[in-house]
Short mmCIF file of N, CA and C in Angstrom, two decimals:
data_model
loop_
_atom_site.label_atom_id
_atom_site.label_comp_id
_atom_site.label_asym_id
_atom_site.label_seq_id
_atom_site.Cartn_x
_atom_site.Cartn_y
_atom_site.Cartn_z
N MET A 47 -35.37 -102.52 -71.78
CA MET A 47 -34.76 -101.29 -72.19
C MET A 47 -35.66 -100.61 -73.22
N SER A 48 -36.00 -99.39 -72.97
CA SER A 48 -36.89 -98.68 -73.88
C SER A 48 -36.10 -97.94 -74.95
N ILE A 49 -36.74 -97.75 -76.08
CA ILE A 49 -36.13 -97.03 -77.19
C ILE A 49 -36.74 -95.64 -77.24
N ILE A 50 -35.89 -94.64 -77.25
CA ILE A 50 -36.35 -93.26 -77.32
C ILE A 50 -36.24 -92.81 -78.76
N ARG A 51 -37.34 -92.39 -79.32
CA ARG A 51 -37.34 -91.94 -80.70
C ARG A 51 -37.36 -90.42 -80.72
N GLN A 52 -36.34 -89.86 -81.31
CA GLN A 52 -36.24 -88.41 -81.38
C GLN A 52 -36.83 -87.92 -82.68
N GLY A 53 -37.64 -86.88 -82.60
CA GLY A 53 -38.22 -86.29 -83.79
C GLY A 53 -37.17 -85.56 -84.60
N SER A 54 -37.42 -85.41 -85.89
CA SER A 54 -36.44 -84.73 -86.74
C SER A 54 -36.54 -83.22 -86.55
N LEU A 55 -35.42 -82.56 -86.75
CA LEU A 55 -35.36 -81.12 -86.61
C LEU A 55 -36.09 -80.44 -87.75
N PHE A 56 -35.88 -80.93 -88.97
CA PHE A 56 -36.52 -80.39 -90.16
C PHE A 56 -37.05 -81.55 -90.99
N ASP A 57 -38.13 -81.30 -91.73
CA ASP A 57 -38.58 -82.24 -92.72
C ASP A 57 -37.63 -82.10 -93.91
N ILE A 58 -37.05 -83.18 -94.37
CA ILE A 58 -35.99 -83.12 -95.37
C ILE A 58 -36.48 -82.50 -96.67
N GLN A 59 -37.68 -82.82 -97.10
CA GLN A 59 -38.19 -82.24 -98.35
C GLN A 59 -38.45 -80.75 -98.18
N GLU A 60 -38.96 -80.37 -97.04
CA GLU A 60 -39.20 -78.96 -96.75
C GLU A 60 -37.89 -78.18 -96.75
N LEU A 61 -36.85 -78.77 -96.24
CA LEU A 61 -35.54 -78.13 -96.19
C LEU A 61 -34.96 -77.97 -97.60
N PHE A 62 -35.12 -78.97 -98.45
CA PHE A 62 -34.60 -78.87 -99.81
C PHE A 62 -35.40 -77.91 -100.68
N ASP A 63 -36.68 -77.69 -100.34
CA ASP A 63 -37.51 -76.76 -101.10
C ASP A 63 -37.18 -75.31 -100.81
N LEU A 64 -36.57 -75.04 -99.67
CA LEU A 64 -36.20 -73.68 -99.33
C LEU A 64 -35.04 -73.21 -100.20
N GLU A 65 -34.98 -71.90 -100.44
CA GLU A 65 -33.84 -71.33 -101.16
C GLU A 65 -32.63 -71.40 -100.23
N PRO A 66 -31.41 -71.48 -100.79
CA PRO A 66 -30.21 -71.62 -99.95
C PRO A 66 -30.07 -70.58 -98.82
N PRO A 67 -30.30 -69.27 -99.06
CA PRO A 67 -30.16 -68.34 -97.92
C PRO A 67 -31.15 -68.64 -96.79
N LYS A 68 -32.37 -68.97 -97.14
CA LYS A 68 -33.36 -69.28 -96.11
C LYS A 68 -33.06 -70.62 -95.45
N ARG A 69 -32.53 -71.54 -96.24
CA ARG A 69 -32.18 -72.86 -95.71
C ARG A 69 -31.08 -72.74 -94.66
N PHE A 70 -30.02 -72.00 -94.99
CA PHE A 70 -28.93 -71.82 -94.04
C PHE A 70 -29.38 -71.03 -92.83
N GLY A 71 -30.24 -70.04 -93.03
CA GLY A 71 -30.75 -69.27 -91.91
C GLY A 71 -31.55 -70.13 -90.95
N ALA A 72 -32.36 -71.05 -91.49
CA ALA A 72 -33.16 -71.94 -90.64
C ALA A 72 -32.26 -72.89 -89.86
N ILE A 73 -31.23 -73.39 -90.50
CA ILE A 73 -30.33 -74.33 -89.83
C ILE A 73 -29.48 -73.61 -88.79
N PHE A 74 -28.90 -72.47 -89.16
CA PHE A 74 -28.01 -71.74 -88.25
C PHE A 74 -28.75 -71.19 -87.05
N SER A 75 -30.03 -70.85 -87.21
CA SER A 75 -30.78 -70.30 -86.08
C SER A 75 -31.07 -71.36 -85.01
N THR A 76 -31.07 -72.63 -85.39
CA THR A 76 -31.34 -73.69 -84.42
C THR A 76 -30.08 -74.18 -83.71
N LEU A 77 -28.92 -73.85 -84.24
CA LEU A 77 -27.67 -74.32 -83.64
C LEU A 77 -27.25 -73.44 -82.46
N ASP A 78 -26.82 -74.08 -81.40
CA ASP A 78 -26.25 -73.38 -80.26
C ASP A 78 -24.75 -73.64 -80.28
N ILE A 79 -23.99 -72.66 -80.81
CA ILE A 79 -22.56 -72.87 -80.98
C ILE A 79 -21.74 -72.26 -79.85
N ASP A 80 -22.39 -71.68 -78.85
CA ASP A 80 -21.64 -71.07 -77.74
C ASP A 80 -20.74 -72.06 -77.01
N PRO A 81 -21.19 -73.28 -76.70
CA PRO A 81 -20.28 -74.22 -76.04
C PRO A 81 -19.06 -74.57 -76.90
N ILE A 82 -19.26 -74.64 -78.22
CA ILE A 82 -18.14 -74.94 -79.10
C ILE A 82 -17.17 -73.77 -79.14
N LEU A 83 -17.71 -72.55 -79.17
CA LEU A 83 -16.85 -71.37 -79.19
C LEU A 83 -16.02 -71.25 -77.92
N CYS A 84 -16.55 -71.66 -76.79
CA CYS A 84 -15.78 -71.63 -75.55
C CYS A 84 -14.58 -72.58 -75.62
N VAL A 85 -14.76 -73.69 -76.30
CA VAL A 85 -13.68 -74.67 -76.40
C VAL A 85 -12.60 -74.21 -77.38
N ILE A 86 -13.00 -73.62 -78.51
CA ILE A 86 -12.02 -73.29 -79.54
C ILE A 86 -11.53 -71.85 -79.48
N SER A 87 -12.04 -71.06 -78.55
CA SER A 87 -11.62 -69.66 -78.49
C SER A 87 -10.16 -69.55 -78.07
N LYS A 88 -9.56 -68.49 -78.49
CA LYS A 88 -8.14 -68.27 -78.23
C LYS A 88 -7.92 -67.88 -76.78
N LYS A 89 -7.00 -68.56 -76.11
CA LYS A 89 -6.76 -68.31 -74.69
C LYS A 89 -5.37 -67.73 -74.42
N SER A 90 -4.53 -67.63 -75.44
CA SER A 90 -3.19 -67.08 -75.23
C SER A 90 -2.86 -66.11 -76.36
N ILE A 91 -1.76 -65.41 -76.20
CA ILE A 91 -1.38 -64.45 -77.22
C ILE A 91 -0.66 -65.12 -78.38
N TYR A 92 -0.33 -66.37 -78.26
CA TYR A 92 0.38 -67.10 -79.30
C TYR A 92 -0.61 -67.88 -80.18
N GLY A 93 -0.21 -68.18 -81.37
CA GLY A 93 -1.04 -68.98 -82.25
C GLY A 93 -1.79 -68.14 -83.26
N ALA A 94 -2.99 -68.58 -83.62
CA ALA A 94 -3.79 -67.91 -84.65
C ALA A 94 -4.20 -66.51 -84.19
N PRO A 95 -4.38 -65.60 -85.12
CA PRO A 95 -4.80 -64.25 -84.76
C PRO A 95 -6.19 -64.25 -84.12
N THR A 96 -6.45 -63.26 -83.28
CA THR A 96 -7.75 -63.19 -82.61
C THR A 96 -8.83 -62.65 -83.54
N GLU A 97 -8.45 -62.10 -84.68
CA GLU A 97 -9.43 -61.50 -85.58
C GLU A 97 -10.14 -62.54 -86.45
N LEU A 98 -9.81 -63.80 -86.31
CA LEU A 98 -10.47 -64.83 -87.11
C LEU A 98 -11.93 -64.93 -86.74
N ASN A 99 -12.77 -65.18 -87.74
CA ASN A 99 -14.21 -65.28 -87.54
C ASN A 99 -14.57 -66.75 -87.28
N TYR A 100 -14.49 -67.15 -86.02
CA TYR A 100 -14.72 -68.55 -85.66
C TYR A 100 -16.17 -68.97 -85.91
N VAL A 101 -17.11 -68.06 -85.71
CA VAL A 101 -18.52 -68.39 -85.94
C VAL A 101 -18.75 -68.73 -87.41
N ALA A 102 -18.21 -67.91 -88.31
CA ALA A 102 -18.37 -68.17 -89.74
C ALA A 102 -17.68 -69.46 -90.14
N MET A 103 -16.56 -69.77 -89.51
CA MET A 103 -15.87 -71.02 -89.81
C MET A 103 -16.73 -72.23 -89.42
N LEU A 104 -17.34 -72.16 -88.24
CA LEU A 104 -18.20 -73.26 -87.80
C LEU A 104 -19.43 -73.38 -88.70
N TYR A 105 -20.02 -72.24 -89.07
CA TYR A 105 -21.18 -72.27 -89.96
C TYR A 105 -20.81 -72.83 -91.33
N SER A 106 -19.61 -72.53 -91.80
CA SER A 106 -19.21 -73.06 -93.11
C SER A 106 -19.03 -74.57 -93.05
N LEU A 107 -18.59 -75.10 -91.91
CA LEU A 107 -18.48 -76.56 -91.78
C LEU A 107 -19.85 -77.23 -91.78
N VAL A 108 -20.84 -76.57 -91.19
CA VAL A 108 -22.21 -77.10 -91.23
C VAL A 108 -22.76 -77.00 -92.65
N ALA A 109 -22.49 -75.87 -93.32
CA ALA A 109 -22.96 -75.69 -94.70
C ALA A 109 -22.30 -76.71 -95.63
N ARG A 110 -21.09 -77.11 -95.31
CA ARG A 110 -20.40 -78.13 -96.11
C ARG A 110 -21.19 -79.43 -96.10
N ILE A 111 -21.72 -79.79 -94.94
CA ILE A 111 -22.50 -81.03 -94.84
C ILE A 111 -23.82 -80.89 -95.59
N VAL A 112 -24.47 -79.73 -95.43
CA VAL A 112 -25.76 -79.51 -96.09
C VAL A 112 -25.60 -79.49 -97.61
N GLU A 113 -24.56 -78.86 -98.09
CA GLU A 113 -24.32 -78.74 -99.53
C GLU A 113 -23.62 -79.96 -100.13
N ARG A 114 -23.30 -80.93 -99.30
CA ARG A 114 -22.64 -82.18 -99.73
C ARG A 114 -21.30 -81.90 -100.40
N ILE A 115 -20.51 -81.04 -99.78
CA ILE A 115 -19.16 -80.77 -100.28
C ILE A 115 -18.25 -81.81 -99.64
N PRO A 116 -17.56 -82.62 -100.45
CA PRO A 116 -16.87 -83.80 -99.91
C PRO A 116 -15.67 -83.52 -99.00
N THR A 117 -14.86 -82.51 -99.31
CA THR A 117 -13.65 -82.29 -98.53
C THR A 117 -13.56 -80.84 -98.08
N VAL A 118 -12.71 -80.60 -97.10
CA VAL A 118 -12.49 -79.23 -96.61
C VAL A 118 -11.78 -78.42 -97.69
N LYS A 119 -10.95 -79.07 -98.47
CA LYS A 119 -10.26 -78.39 -99.57
C LYS A 119 -11.28 -77.87 -100.59
N ASP A 120 -12.29 -78.66 -100.90
CA ASP A 120 -13.35 -78.21 -101.80
C ASP A 120 -14.18 -77.09 -101.17
N LEU A 121 -14.37 -77.16 -99.85
CA LEU A 121 -15.08 -76.09 -99.15
C LEU A 121 -14.30 -74.78 -99.26
N ARG A 122 -12.99 -74.84 -99.10
CA ARG A 122 -12.16 -73.63 -99.22
C ARG A 122 -12.25 -73.05 -100.62
N LYS A 123 -12.26 -73.91 -101.64
CA LYS A 123 -12.40 -73.43 -103.02
C LYS A 123 -13.75 -72.75 -103.22
N ARG A 124 -14.80 -73.36 -102.69
CA ARG A 124 -16.14 -72.79 -102.84
C ARG A 124 -16.24 -71.46 -102.12
N LEU A 125 -15.67 -71.36 -100.92
CA LEU A 125 -15.69 -70.10 -100.18
C LEU A 125 -14.87 -69.03 -100.90
N LYS A 126 -13.81 -69.42 -101.55
CA LYS A 126 -12.95 -68.46 -102.24
C LYS A 126 -13.62 -67.93 -103.50
N HIS A 127 -14.34 -68.77 -104.22
CA HIS A 127 -14.88 -68.39 -105.51
C HIS A 127 -16.36 -68.00 -105.49
N ASP A 128 -17.11 -68.41 -104.50
CA ASP A 128 -18.55 -68.12 -104.45
C ASP A 128 -18.82 -67.06 -103.38
N PHE A 129 -19.00 -65.83 -103.83
CA PHE A 129 -19.16 -64.70 -102.92
C PHE A 129 -20.45 -64.82 -102.10
N ILE A 130 -21.53 -65.25 -102.71
CA ILE A 130 -22.82 -65.37 -102.01
C ILE A 130 -22.74 -66.44 -100.93
N PHE A 131 -22.13 -67.56 -101.24
CA PHE A 131 -21.97 -68.64 -100.26
C PHE A 131 -21.15 -68.16 -99.07
N ARG A 132 -20.12 -67.38 -99.35
CA ARG A 132 -19.27 -66.84 -98.29
C ARG A 132 -20.07 -65.92 -97.36
N LEU A 133 -20.92 -65.08 -97.92
CA LEU A 133 -21.75 -64.19 -97.10
C LEU A 133 -22.79 -64.96 -96.31
N GLU A 134 -23.36 -66.01 -96.91
CA GLU A 134 -24.36 -66.82 -96.22
C GLU A 134 -23.77 -67.55 -95.02
N CYS A 135 -22.49 -67.90 -95.10
CA CYS A 135 -21.83 -68.57 -93.98
C CYS A 135 -21.43 -67.60 -92.88
N GLY A 136 -21.50 -66.30 -93.15
CA GLY A 136 -21.22 -65.32 -92.12
C GLY A 136 -19.88 -64.62 -92.24
N PHE A 137 -19.14 -64.90 -93.31
CA PHE A 137 -17.88 -64.21 -93.51
C PHE A 137 -18.15 -62.79 -93.98
N LEU A 138 -17.25 -61.89 -93.67
CA LEU A 138 -17.38 -60.49 -94.06
C LEU A 138 -16.88 -60.31 -95.48
N VAL A 139 -17.21 -59.15 -96.05
CA VAL A 139 -16.79 -58.86 -97.43
C VAL A 139 -15.27 -58.81 -97.52
N SER A 140 -14.64 -58.28 -96.50
CA SER A 140 -13.18 -58.16 -96.51
C SER A 140 -12.54 -59.51 -96.34
#
């Protein structure tokens, strides 16, 4: 049985040296979230509103891992209080 070694997407030191907006841009540009959006998109008139920004929500979950935010509750606090972080994740000003 052969072992397949996959190369890394980013050099970790290079990623940490980037400023946060550039770091998130580099990570988000490599992600293909279309298959995920097909699964979580709204299919009926009931439930959550259709105006929710699902792309920004997915990006914020990725940013949570990159920024080492331990819980989703802490992520919500950071999104609520940090305007720049909210914009970097793709949420609108409103």
